[in-house]
Amino acid sequence: MIYDLIVIGAGPAGIAAAFEAKKNGAKNVLLLEKAKENCQTFRVYYKDGKRVDKVYKGIDVANKGNLNFVDGTKESTLELFDNAIKQSDFEYKTSCEVEKVKKEADNYKVVTSNGDFLTKYVVVAIGRMGKPNKPDYKLPSKFSKVINFNANDAKENEKILVVGGGNSAAEYAVDLSLKADVTMCYRKAEFTRLNDINLQNVKNAKINLLMATDIVEVSDSLDKPSVKFTNGTTMEFDRIIYGIGGSTPVDFLNNCSINIDDKGVPSFDANTMQTNMQGIFVAGDIASKNGESIMIALNAAKSIADFCFKA
């Protein structure tokens, strides 16, 4: 079989790309996800009940597609995308990791852990949070269980260091401050990346803020992680949580022959989302430098469907 479209990544952008393609008449559409479930960023990194807003970083855009995305919670957002999969008849495979995409005659071969597939068009809709960013300094393996990249394992009454100044780090710190002794370390003197709600929450929460301060090293010489800071102080913590973002999978993009800039962002046409490889498109976080609103991702999916499969 030669598919009309293969979508790589079952996050909001990927699900919407498959959904909109079917709406526009594509017959054979395949959605591939390397994890066991869709929308892994929501399931792994969002706490239960977390708000999910249509307006992101003050950007409010009209919905051009067929998925009715509105303000809600983690749970209502997952329900929307779960239903989109159930209500459409595209093929969906989980636990299927894509290794590369290569041109083969007039089509593309998508090479995966479960075999190879041929397709006319490809949408790369992988996110940035699959592999969390890690600091440049070494993290002691001795403390691997208490040096984390999300807040899932945090315990009540622990002394916790949250590293980072973005929205994820802020949400970890605010949430944990209700049950633990939280210190938040950020290398800049002021928060420059927080939305208004998180900024206010950080100000109101019981959090020890270490601003304009970075970490020099994390030592394993004691029974707990010992952190040396650029301000000359050293402190011990029960747990360290890094919320410093995710990284673009540069190697994968290179394996697909997609051109990327010095920030790891692929080159693409802003109207069609098509990359330098004719027939390969990008959508969602992978198409942005610092993460993208769900609404923009859904509209990108609609643009791709309209370009490939005229309604």
PDB file of C-alpha atoms in Angstrom:
ATOM      1  CA  MET A   1       0.000   0.000   0.000  1.00  0.00           C
ATOM      2  CA  ILE A   2       1.062   3.559  -0.705  1.00  0.00           C
ATOM      3  CA  TYR A   3      -0.542   5.869   1.864  1.00  0.00           C
ATOM      4  CA  ASP A   4      -1.864   9.266   0.903  1.00  0.00           C
ATOM      5  CA  LEU A   5      -0.395  10.666   4.108  1.00  0.00           C
ATOM      6  CA  ILE A   6       1.690   9.486   7.048  1.00  0.00           C
ATOM      7  CA  VAL A   7       1.766  11.680  10.152  1.00  0.00           C
ATOM      8  CA  ILE A   8       4.628  11.262  12.616  1.00  0.00           C
ATOM      9  CA  GLY A   9       3.655  12.172  16.173  1.00  0.00           C
ATOM     10  CA  ALA A  10       0.255  11.859  17.852  1.00  0.00           C
ATOM     11  CA  GLY A  11       0.144  15.138  19.703  1.00  0.00           C
ATOM     12  CA  PRO A  12      -2.466  17.832  18.944  1.00  0.00           C
ATOM     13  CA  ALA A  13      -0.818  18.846  15.654  1.00  0.00           C
ATOM     14  CA  GLY A  14      -0.385  15.256  14.463  1.00  0.00           C
ATOM     15  CA  ILE A  15      -3.898  14.158  15.365  1.00  0.00           C
ATOM     16  CA  ALA A  16      -5.319  17.276  13.712  1.00  0.00           C
ATOM     17  CA  ALA A  17      -3.247  16.685  10.551  1.00  0.00           C
ATOM     18  CA  ALA A  18      -4.629  13.142  10.172  1.00  0.00           C
ATOM     19  CA  PHE A  19      -8.146  14.298  11.088  1.00  0.00           C
ATOM     20  CA  GLU A  20      -8.183  17.217   8.612  1.00  0.00           C
ATOM     21  CA  ALA A  21      -6.709  15.097   5.814  1.00  0.00           C
ATOM     22  CA  LYS A  22      -9.582  12.615   6.163  1.00  0.00           C
ATOM     23  CA  LYS A  23     -12.063  15.499   6.223  1.00  0.00           C
ATOM     24  CA  ASN A  24     -10.578  16.689   2.925  1.00  0.00           C
ATOM     25  CA  GLY A  25     -10.997  13.290   1.293  1.00  0.00           C
ATOM     26  CA  ALA A  26      -7.673  11.538   1.802  1.00  0.00           C
ATOM     27  CA  LYS A  27      -8.366   7.803   1.677  1.00  0.00           C
ATOM     28  CA  ASN A  28      -5.372   6.141   3.340  1.00  0.00           C
ATOM     29  CA  VAL A  29      -3.925   8.054   6.296  1.00  0.00           C
ATOM     30  CA  LEU A  30      -1.580   6.596   8.901  1.00  0.00           C
ATOM     31  CA  LEU A  31      -0.755   8.230  12.254  1.00  0.00           C
ATOM     32  CA  LEU A  32       2.378   6.947  14.026  1.00  0.00           C
ATOM     33  CA  GLU A  33       3.277   7.497  17.691  1.00  0.00           C
ATOM     34  CA  LYS A  34       6.396   6.168  19.419  1.00  0.00           C
ATOM     35  CA  ALA A  35       4.764   6.140  22.878  1.00  0.00           C
ATOM     36  CA  LYS A  36       1.938   3.897  24.070  1.00  0.00           C
ATOM     37  CA  GLU A  37      -0.582   6.758  24.093  1.00  0.00           C
ATOM     38  CA  ASN A  38      -1.205  10.014  22.283  1.00  0.00           C
ATOM     39  CA  CYS A  39      -0.516  13.537  23.626  1.00  0.00           C
ATOM     40  CA  GLN A  40       2.413  12.491  25.823  1.00  0.00           C
ATOM     41  CA  THR A  41       3.296  16.063  26.789  1.00  0.00           C
ATOM     42  CA  PHE A  42      -0.103  16.461  28.452  1.00  0.00           C
ATOM     43  CA  ARG A  43      -0.080  13.038  30.060  1.00  0.00           C
ATOM     44  CA  VAL A  44       3.457  13.215  31.451  1.00  0.00           C
ATOM     45  CA  TYR A  45       4.200  16.879  32.110  1.00  0.00           C
ATOM     46  CA  TYR A  46       0.784  18.383  32.971  1.00  0.00           C
ATOM     47  CA  LYS A  47      -0.591  17.942  36.469  1.00  0.00           C
ATOM     48  CA  ASP A  48      -4.224  16.825  36.795  1.00  0.00           C
ATOM     49  CA  GLY A  49      -6.660  19.693  36.382  1.00  0.00           C
ATOM     50  CA  LYS A  50      -4.087  22.023  34.792  1.00  0.00           C
ATOM     51  CA  ARG A  51      -5.618  24.759  32.635  1.00  0.00           C
ATOM     52  CA  VAL A  52      -5.141  24.528  28.893  1.00  0.00           C
ATOM     53  CA  ASP A  53      -5.968  27.834  27.198  1.00  0.00           C
ATOM     54  CA  LYS A  54      -6.798  28.664  23.608  1.00  0.00           C
ATOM     55  CA  VAL A  55      -4.952  31.977  23.938  1.00  0.00           C
ATOM     56  CA  TYR A  56      -1.226  31.307  24.384  1.00  0.00           C
ATOM     57  CA  LYS A  57       1.285  34.017  25.327  1.00  0.00           C
ATOM     58  CA  GLY A  58      -1.348  36.619  24.488  1.00  0.00           C
ATOM     59  CA  ILE A  59      -1.827  35.336  20.933  1.00  0.00           C
ATOM     60  CA  ASP A  60      -5.491  34.770  20.071  1.00  0.00           C
ATOM     61  CA  VAL A  61      -6.105  33.262  16.636  1.00  0.00           C
ATOM     62  CA  ALA A  62      -9.326  32.143  14.978  1.00  0.00           C
ATOM     63  CA  ASN A  63      -9.915  28.431  14.517  1.00  0.00           C
ATOM     64  CA  LYS A  64      -9.715  27.517  10.812  1.00  0.00           C
ATOM     65  CA  GLY A  65     -10.111  23.779  11.271  1.00  0.00           C
ATOM     66  CA  ASN A  66     -12.732  21.217  12.237  1.00  0.00           C
ATOM     67  CA  LEU A  67     -11.627  20.415  15.795  1.00  0.00           C
ATOM     68  CA  ASN A  68     -13.517  22.505  18.354  1.00  0.00           C
ATOM     69  CA  PHE A  69     -10.647  23.410  20.660  1.00  0.00           C
ATOM     70  CA  VAL A  70     -11.623  25.772  23.499  1.00  0.00           C
ATOM     71  CA  ASP A  71     -10.309  26.727  26.932  1.00  0.00           C
ATOM     72  CA  GLY A  72     -10.351  23.761  29.252  1.00  0.00           C
ATOM     73  CA  THR A  73      -8.245  21.454  31.377  1.00  0.00           C
ATOM     74  CA  LYS A  74      -5.755  18.681  30.813  1.00  0.00           C
ATOM     75  CA  GLU A  75      -8.620  16.185  30.989  1.00  0.00           C
ATOM     76  CA  SER A  76     -11.008  17.962  28.586  1.00  0.00           C
ATOM     77  CA  THR A  77      -8.198  18.535  26.086  1.00  0.00           C
ATOM     78  CA  LEU A  78      -7.204  14.877  26.132  1.00  0.00           C
ATOM     79  CA  GLU A  79     -10.864  13.942  25.637  1.00  0.00           C
ATOM     80  CA  LEU A  80     -11.047  16.188  22.549  1.00  0.00           C
ATOM     81  CA  PHE A  81      -8.084  14.514  20.871  1.00  0.00           C
ATOM     82  CA  ASP A  82      -9.020  11.004  21.997  1.00  0.00           C
ATOM     83  CA  ASN A  83     -12.429  11.532  20.381  1.00  0.00           C
ATOM     84  CA  ALA A  84     -10.837  12.868  17.189  1.00  0.00           C
ATOM     85  CA  ILE A  85      -9.007   9.559  16.832  1.00  0.00           C
ATOM     86  CA  LYS A  86     -12.109   7.520  17.617  1.00  0.00           C
ATOM     87  CA  GLN A  87     -14.402   9.463  15.282  1.00  0.00           C
ATOM     88  CA  SER A  88     -12.137   9.379  12.241  1.00  0.00           C
ATOM     89  CA  ASP A  89     -11.165   6.266  10.314  1.00  0.00           C
ATOM     90  CA  PHE A  90      -7.457   6.912   9.793  1.00  0.00           C
ATOM     91  CA  GLU A  91      -5.051   4.136  10.763  1.00  0.00           C
ATOM     92  CA  TYR A  92      -3.297   4.653  14.081  1.00  0.00           C
ATOM     93  CA  LYS A  93      -0.232   2.821  15.404  1.00  0.00           C
ATOM     94  CA  THR A  94       1.350   3.366  18.814  1.00  0.00           C
ATOM     95  CA  SER A  95       4.714   2.088  20.125  1.00  0.00           C
ATOM     96  CA  CYS A  96       6.050   2.700  16.625  1.00  0.00           C
ATOM     97  CA  GLU A  97       9.152   4.874  16.502  1.00  0.00           C
ATOM     98  CA  VAL A  98      10.156   6.446  13.207  1.00  0.00           C
ATOM     99  CA  GLU A  99      13.872   6.315  12.470  1.00  0.00           C
ATOM    100  CA  LYS A 100      13.988   8.316   9.251  1.00  0.00           C
ATOM    101  CA  VAL A 101      12.152   9.384   6.120  1.00  0.00           C
ATOM    102  CA  LYS A 102      13.786   9.058   2.712  1.00  0.00           C
ATOM    103  CA  LYS A 103      12.776   9.744  -0.848  1.00  0.00           C
ATOM    104  CA  GLU A 104      11.958   6.668  -2.936  1.00  0.00           C
ATOM    105  CA  ALA A 105      10.937   7.328  -6.560  1.00  0.00           C
ATOM    106  CA  ASP A 106       7.841   9.546  -6.436  1.00  0.00           C
ATOM    107  CA  ASN A 107       7.026   8.661  -2.824  1.00  0.00           C
ATOM    108  CA  TYR A 108       8.592   8.644   0.626  1.00  0.00           C
ATOM    109  CA  LYS A 109       9.657   5.621   2.637  1.00  0.00           C
ATOM    110  CA  VAL A 110       9.010   6.017   6.366  1.00  0.00           C
ATOM    111  CA  VAL A 111      11.388   3.685   8.196  1.00  0.00           C
ATOM    112  CA  THR A 112      10.075   2.608  11.612  1.00  0.00           C
ATOM    113  CA  SER A 113      10.697   0.122  14.409  1.00  0.00           C
ATOM    114  CA  ASN A 114       7.696  -1.836  13.084  1.00  0.00           C
ATOM    115  CA  GLY A 115       8.650  -1.939   9.423  1.00  0.00           C
ATOM    116  CA  ASP A 116       8.660   0.472   6.486  1.00  0.00           C
ATOM    117  CA  PHE A 117       5.740   2.350   4.923  1.00  0.00           C
ATOM    118  CA  LEU A 118       5.384   4.184   1.631  1.00  0.00           C
ATOM    119  CA  THR A 119       3.469   7.437   1.341  1.00  0.00           C
ATOM    120  CA  LYS A 120       2.885  10.399  -0.953  1.00  0.00           C
ATOM    121  CA  TYR A 121       3.048  13.002   1.819  1.00  0.00           C
ATOM    122  CA  VAL A 122       4.576  13.165   5.308  1.00  0.00           C
ATOM    123  CA  VAL A 123       3.789  15.434   8.251  1.00  0.00           C
ATOM    124  CA  VAL A 124       6.412  15.656  11.000  1.00  0.00           C
ATOM    125  CA  ALA A 125       4.507  16.659  14.139  1.00  0.00           C
ATOM    126  CA  ILE A 126       6.881  15.575  16.875  1.00  0.00           C
ATOM    127  CA  GLY A 127       7.241  17.755  19.959  1.00  0.00           C
ATOM    128  CA  ARG A 128      10.136  19.142  21.933  1.00  0.00           C
ATOM    129  CA  MET A 129       9.438  17.553  25.320  1.00  0.00           C
ATOM    130  CA  GLY A 130      10.221  13.932  24.503  1.00  0.00           C
ATOM    131  CA  LYS A 131      13.852  14.472  25.500  1.00  0.00           C
ATOM    132  CA  PRO A 132      14.107  17.078  28.263  1.00  0.00           C
ATOM    133  CA  ASN A 133      17.006  19.499  28.123  1.00  0.00           C
ATOM    134  CA  LYS A 134      19.754  18.623  30.584  1.00  0.00           C
ATOM    135  CA  PRO A 135      22.351  20.958  32.087  1.00  0.00           C
ATOM    136  CA  ASP A 136      25.915  21.140  30.814  1.00  0.00           C
ATOM    137  CA  TYR A 137      27.398  20.062  34.151  1.00  0.00           C
ATOM    138  CA  LYS A 138      27.420  16.426  35.222  1.00  0.00           C
ATOM    139  CA  LEU A 139      24.523  15.027  37.238  1.00  0.00           C
ATOM    140  CA  PRO A 140      25.642  12.336  39.736  1.00  0.00           C
ATOM    141  CA  SER A 141      24.223   8.915  38.905  1.00  0.00           C
ATOM    142  CA  LYS A 142      24.139   8.240  42.638  1.00  0.00           C
ATOM    143  CA  PHE A 143      21.121  10.554  42.892  1.00  0.00           C
ATOM    144  CA  SER A 144      19.317   9.537  39.693  1.00  0.00           C
ATOM    145  CA  LYS A 145      16.110   8.785  41.615  1.00  0.00           C
ATOM    146  CA  VAL A 146      15.908  12.261  43.137  1.00  0.00           C
ATOM    147  CA  ILE A 147      17.171  14.312  40.194  1.00  0.00           C
ATOM    148  CA  ASN A 148      14.100  14.560  37.979  1.00  0.00           C
ATOM    149  CA  PHE A 149      12.745  16.323  34.903  1.00  0.00           C
ATOM    150  CA  ASN A 150       9.143  16.479  36.080  1.00  0.00           C
ATOM    151  CA  ALA A 151       7.391  16.685  39.456  1.00  0.00           C
ATOM    152  CA  ASN A 152       5.737  13.273  39.414  1.00  0.00           C
ATOM    153  CA  ASP A 153       7.931  11.693  42.122  1.00  0.00           C
ATOM    154  CA  ALA A 154       8.085  14.624  44.547  1.00  0.00           C
ATOM    155  CA  LYS A 155       7.161  13.814  48.148  1.00  0.00           C
ATOM    156  CA  GLU A 156       5.491  15.795  50.909  1.00  0.00           C
ATOM    157  CA  ASN A 157       7.795  17.836  53.175  1.00  0.00           C
ATOM    158  CA  GLU A 158      10.840  17.381  50.957  1.00  0.00           C
ATOM    159  CA  LYS A 159      13.356  20.171  50.476  1.00  0.00           C
ATOM    160  CA  ILE A 160      13.173  20.648  46.707  1.00  0.00           C
ATOM    161  CA  LEU A 161      15.152  22.741  44.228  1.00  0.00           C
ATOM    162  CA  VAL A 162      13.324  23.628  41.002  1.00  0.00           C
ATOM    163  CA  VAL A 163      15.667  24.779  38.234  1.00  0.00           C
ATOM    164  CA  GLY A 164      14.406  26.978  35.399  1.00  0.00           C
ATOM    165  CA  GLY A 165      12.460  30.131  34.675  1.00  0.00           C
ATOM    166  CA  GLY A 166       9.823  28.988  32.195  1.00  0.00           C
ATOM    167  CA  ASN A 167       6.176  28.119  32.697  1.00  0.00           C
ATOM    168  CA  SER A 168       6.834  24.442  33.411  1.00  0.00           C
ATOM    169  CA  ALA A 169       9.347  25.251  36.149  1.00  0.00           C
ATOM    170  CA  ALA A 170       6.977  27.838  37.642  1.00  0.00           C
ATOM    171  CA  GLU A 171       4.069  25.405  37.702  1.00  0.00           C
ATOM    172  CA  TYR A 172       6.202  22.719  39.345  1.00  0.00           C
ATOM    173  CA  ALA A 173       7.369  25.173  42.005  1.00  0.00           C
ATOM    174  CA  VAL A 174       3.942  26.637  42.761  1.00  0.00           C
ATOM    175  CA  ASP A 175       2.246  23.262  42.968  1.00  0.00           C
ATOM    176  CA  LEU A 176       4.963  21.733  45.161  1.00  0.00           C
ATOM    177  CA  SER A 177       5.089  24.753  47.471  1.00  0.00           C
ATOM    178  CA  LEU A 178       1.753  23.611  48.921  1.00  0.00           C
ATOM    179  CA  LYS A 179       3.348  20.477  50.374  1.00  0.00           C
ATOM    180  CA  ALA A 180       7.125  20.961  50.366  1.00  0.00           C
ATOM    181  CA  ASP A 181       9.962  23.421  51.051  1.00  0.00           C
ATOM    182  CA  VAL A 182      10.650  24.780  47.559  1.00  0.00           C
ATOM    183  CA  THR A 183      13.539  26.836  46.220  1.00  0.00           C
ATOM    184  CA  MET A 184      13.430  28.052  42.625  1.00  0.00           C
ATOM    185  CA  CYS A 185      16.701  28.876  40.860  1.00  0.00           C
ATOM    186  CA  TYR A 186      16.770  30.993  37.689  1.00  0.00           C
ATOM    187  CA  ARG A 187      19.863  32.337  35.961  1.00  0.00           C
ATOM    188  CA  LYS A 188      18.259  35.693  35.031  1.00  0.00           C
ATOM    189  CA  ALA A 189      17.452  38.597  37.371  1.00  0.00           C
ATOM    190  CA  GLU A 190      13.795  38.650  36.299  1.00  0.00           C
ATOM    191  CA  PHE A 191      11.304  36.166  34.843  1.00  0.00           C
ATOM    192  CA  THR A 192      11.034  36.869  31.118  1.00  0.00           C
ATOM    193  CA  ARG A 193       9.165  33.807  29.843  1.00  0.00           C
ATOM    194  CA  LEU A 194       6.259  33.383  32.279  1.00  0.00           C
ATOM    195  CA  ASN A 195       2.657  34.034  31.327  1.00  0.00           C
ATOM    196  CA  ASP A 196       0.769  36.484  33.552  1.00  0.00           C
ATOM    197  CA  ILE A 197      -0.996  33.777  35.573  1.00  0.00           C
ATOM    198  CA  ASN A 198       2.170  31.853  36.412  1.00  0.00           C
ATOM    199  CA  LEU A 199       4.076  35.056  37.197  1.00  0.00           C
ATOM    200  CA  GLN A 200       1.422  36.082  39.722  1.00  0.00           C
ATOM    201  CA  ASN A 201       1.261  32.578  41.185  1.00  0.00           C
ATOM    202  CA  VAL A 202       5.020  32.525  41.749  1.00  0.00           C
ATOM    203  CA  LYS A 203       4.862  35.900  43.490  1.00  0.00           C
ATOM    204  CA  ASN A 204       2.042  34.733  45.771  1.00  0.00           C
ATOM    205  CA  ALA A 205       3.461  31.290  46.576  1.00  0.00           C
ATOM    206  CA  LYS A 206       5.776  30.408  49.433  1.00  0.00           C
ATOM    207  CA  ILE A 207       8.886  29.891  47.311  1.00  0.00           C
ATOM    208  CA  ASN A 208      12.489  30.795  48.048  1.00  0.00           C
ATOM    209  CA  LEU A 209      13.652  32.537  44.874  1.00  0.00           C
ATOM    210  CA  LEU A 210      17.302  32.465  43.829  1.00  0.00           C
ATOM    211  CA  MET A 211      17.365  34.931  40.927  1.00  0.00           C
ATOM    212  CA  ALA A 212      20.367  35.821  38.749  1.00  0.00           C
ATOM    213  CA  THR A 213      21.891  32.604  40.060  1.00  0.00           C
ATOM    214  CA  ASP A 214      23.034  29.505  38.207  1.00  0.00           C
ATOM    215  CA  ILE A 215      24.379  26.145  39.311  1.00  0.00           C
ATOM    216  CA  VAL A 216      28.098  25.438  39.160  1.00  0.00           C
ATOM    217  CA  GLU A 217      27.913  21.777  40.111  1.00  0.00           C
ATOM    218  CA  VAL A 218      25.899  19.081  41.847  1.00  0.00           C
ATOM    219  CA  SER A 219      28.090  17.031  44.162  1.00  0.00           C
ATOM    220  CA  ASP A 220      27.590  13.463  45.349  1.00  0.00           C
ATOM    221  CA  SER A 221      29.995  13.763  48.288  1.00  0.00           C
ATOM    222  CA  LEU A 222      27.142  13.797  50.827  1.00  0.00           C
ATOM    223  CA  ASP A 223      24.028  11.703  51.417  1.00  0.00           C
ATOM    224  CA  LYS A 224      21.893  14.263  49.575  1.00  0.00           C
ATOM    225  CA  PRO A 225      22.539  16.289  46.416  1.00  0.00           C
ATOM    226  CA  SER A 226      24.793  19.213  47.319  1.00  0.00           C
ATOM    227  CA  VAL A 227      24.402  22.165  44.975  1.00  0.00           C
ATOM    228  CA  LYS A 228      27.045  24.864  44.519  1.00  0.00           C
ATOM    229  CA  PHE A 229      25.708  28.129  43.075  1.00  0.00           C
ATOM    230  CA  THR A 230      27.398  30.975  41.191  1.00  0.00           C
ATOM    231  CA  ASN A 231      26.675  33.300  44.124  1.00  0.00           C
ATOM    232  CA  GLY A 232      29.133  31.276  46.209  1.00  0.00           C
ATOM    233  CA  THR A 233      26.625  29.428  48.389  1.00  0.00           C
ATOM    234  CA  THR A 234      26.201  25.662  48.714  1.00  0.00           C
ATOM    235  CA  MET A 235      22.924  24.008  49.723  1.00  0.00           C
ATOM    236  CA  GLU A 236      21.670  20.465  50.182  1.00  0.00           C
ATOM    237  CA  PHE A 237      18.316  19.281  48.825  1.00  0.00           C
ATOM    238  CA  ASP A 238      16.226  16.140  49.049  1.00  0.00           C
ATOM    239  CA  ARG A 239      15.293  16.467  45.382  1.00  0.00           C
ATOM    240  CA  ILE A 240      16.201  18.538  42.323  1.00  0.00           C
ATOM    241  CA  ILE A 241      13.677  19.063  39.516  1.00  0.00           C
ATOM    242  CA  TYR A 242      14.791  20.521  36.188  1.00  0.00           C
ATOM    243  CA  GLY A 243      12.201  22.402  34.144  1.00  0.00           C
ATOM    244  CA  ILE A 244      14.477  23.770  31.443  1.00  0.00           C
ATOM    245  CA  GLY A 245      12.552  22.710  28.360  1.00  0.00           C
ATOM    246  CA  GLY A 246      12.950  20.128  25.668  1.00  0.00           C
ATOM    247  CA  SER A 247      15.238  19.877  22.676  1.00  0.00           C
ATOM    248  CA  THR A 248      14.542  19.650  18.977  1.00  0.00           C
ATOM    249  CA  PRO A 249      15.420  16.166  17.658  1.00  0.00           C
ATOM    250  CA  VAL A 250      18.078  17.467  15.288  1.00  0.00           C
ATOM    251  CA  ASP A 251      19.365  14.035  14.299  1.00  0.00           C
ATOM    252  CA  PHE A 252      15.911  12.925  13.186  1.00  0.00           C
ATOM    253  CA  LEU A 253      15.383  16.044  11.071  1.00  0.00           C
ATOM    254  CA  ASN A 254      18.773  15.506   9.478  1.00  0.00           C
ATOM    255  CA  ASN A 255      17.819  11.896   8.734  1.00  0.00           C
ATOM    256  CA  CYS A 256      14.809  13.245   6.854  1.00  0.00           C
ATOM    257  CA  SER A 257      17.024  15.667   4.875  1.00  0.00           C
ATOM    258  CA  ILE A 258      15.096  18.618   6.335  1.00  0.00           C
ATOM    259  CA  ASN A 259      17.098  21.837   6.530  1.00  0.00           C
ATOM    260  CA  ILE A 260      17.340  23.379  10.003  1.00  0.00           C
ATOM    261  CA  ASP A 261      18.653  26.696  11.312  1.00  0.00           C
ATOM    262  CA  ASP A 262      21.190  27.242  14.103  1.00  0.00           C
ATOM    263  CA  LYS A 263      18.372  26.919  16.673  1.00  0.00           C
ATOM    264  CA  GLY A 264      17.354  23.505  15.368  1.00  0.00           C
ATOM    265  CA  VAL A 265      14.141  24.830  13.786  1.00  0.00           C
ATOM    266  CA  PRO A 266      13.301  23.345  10.362  1.00  0.00           C
ATOM    267  CA  SER A 267      12.890  25.602   7.363  1.00  0.00           C
ATOM    268  CA  PHE A 268       9.364  25.657   5.935  1.00  0.00           C
ATOM    269  CA  ASP A 269       6.869  27.729   3.978  1.00  0.00           C
ATOM    270  CA  ALA A 270       4.725  29.675   6.445  1.00  0.00           C
ATOM    271  CA  ASN A 271       1.570  29.276   4.323  1.00  0.00           C
ATOM    272  CA  THR A 272       1.757  25.568   3.531  1.00  0.00           C
ATOM    273  CA  MET A 273       4.167  24.309   6.254  1.00  0.00           C
ATOM    274  CA  GLN A 274       6.118  22.480   3.531  1.00  0.00           C
ATOM    275  CA  THR A 275       9.844  22.029   4.186  1.00  0.00           C
ATOM    276  CA  ASN A 276      12.681  22.106   1.689  1.00  0.00           C
ATOM    277  CA  MET A 277      11.727  18.492   0.942  1.00  0.00           C
ATOM    278  CA  GLN A 278       8.721  18.712  -1.350  1.00  0.00           C
ATOM    279  CA  GLY A 279       5.968  16.604   0.184  1.00  0.00           C
ATOM    280  CA  ILE A 280       7.294  16.733   3.786  1.00  0.00           C
ATOM    281  CA  PHE A 281       5.564  19.165   6.135  1.00  0.00           C
ATOM    282  CA  VAL A 282       6.004  20.218   9.764  1.00  0.00           C
ATOM    283  CA  ALA A 283       3.419  21.219  12.361  1.00  0.00           C
ATOM    284  CA  GLY A 284       3.262  21.919  16.088  1.00  0.00           C
ATOM    285  CA  ASP A 285       6.149  22.583  18.473  1.00  0.00           C
ATOM    286  CA  ILE A 286       8.739  21.282  16.041  1.00  0.00           C
ATOM    287  CA  ALA A 287       7.905  24.244  13.780  1.00  0.00           C
ATOM    288  CA  SER A 288       8.652  26.854  16.460  1.00  0.00           C
ATOM    289  CA  LYS A 289      11.611  28.064  18.519  1.00  0.00           C
ATOM    290  CA  ASN A 290       9.994  28.174  21.946  1.00  0.00           C
ATOM    291  CA  GLY A 291       6.843  26.080  21.769  1.00  0.00           C
ATOM    292  CA  GLU A 292       3.634  26.925  19.981  1.00  0.00           C
ATOM    293  CA  SER A 293      -0.006  27.398  20.890  1.00  0.00           C
ATOM    294  CA  ILE A 294      -2.327  24.492  20.260  1.00  0.00           C
ATOM    295  CA  MET A 295      -4.547  26.706  18.128  1.00  0.00           C
ATOM    296  CA  ILE A 296      -1.697  27.645  15.783  1.00  0.00           C
ATOM    297  CA  ALA A 297      -0.761  23.967  15.530  1.00  0.00           C
ATOM    298  CA  LEU A 298      -4.336  23.007  14.620  1.00  0.00           C
ATOM    299  CA  ASN A 299      -4.492  25.724  11.970  1.00  0.00           C
ATOM    300  CA  ALA A 300      -1.183  24.519  10.532  1.00  0.00           C
ATOM    301  CA  ALA A 301      -2.676  21.025  10.257  1.00  0.00           C
ATOM    302  CA  LYS A 302      -5.641  22.467   8.362  1.00  0.00           C
ATOM    303  CA  SER A 303      -3.320  24.375   5.999  1.00  0.00           C
ATOM    304  CA  ILE A 304      -1.413  21.188   5.204  1.00  0.00           C
ATOM    305  CA  ALA A 305      -4.615  19.256   4.527  1.00  0.00           C
ATOM    306  CA  ASP A 306      -5.929  22.007   2.266  1.00  0.00           C
ATOM    307  CA  PHE A 307      -2.670  22.091   0.320  1.00  0.00           C
ATOM    308  CA  CYS A 308      -2.379  18.317  -0.138  1.00  0.00           C
ATOM    309  CA  PHE A 309      -6.041  17.346  -0.388  1.00  0.00           C
ATOM    310  CA  LYS A 310      -8.284  20.078  -1.709  1.00  0.00           C
ATOM    311  CA  ALA A 311     -11.661  19.929   0.050  1.00  0.00           C
TER     312      ALA A 311
END
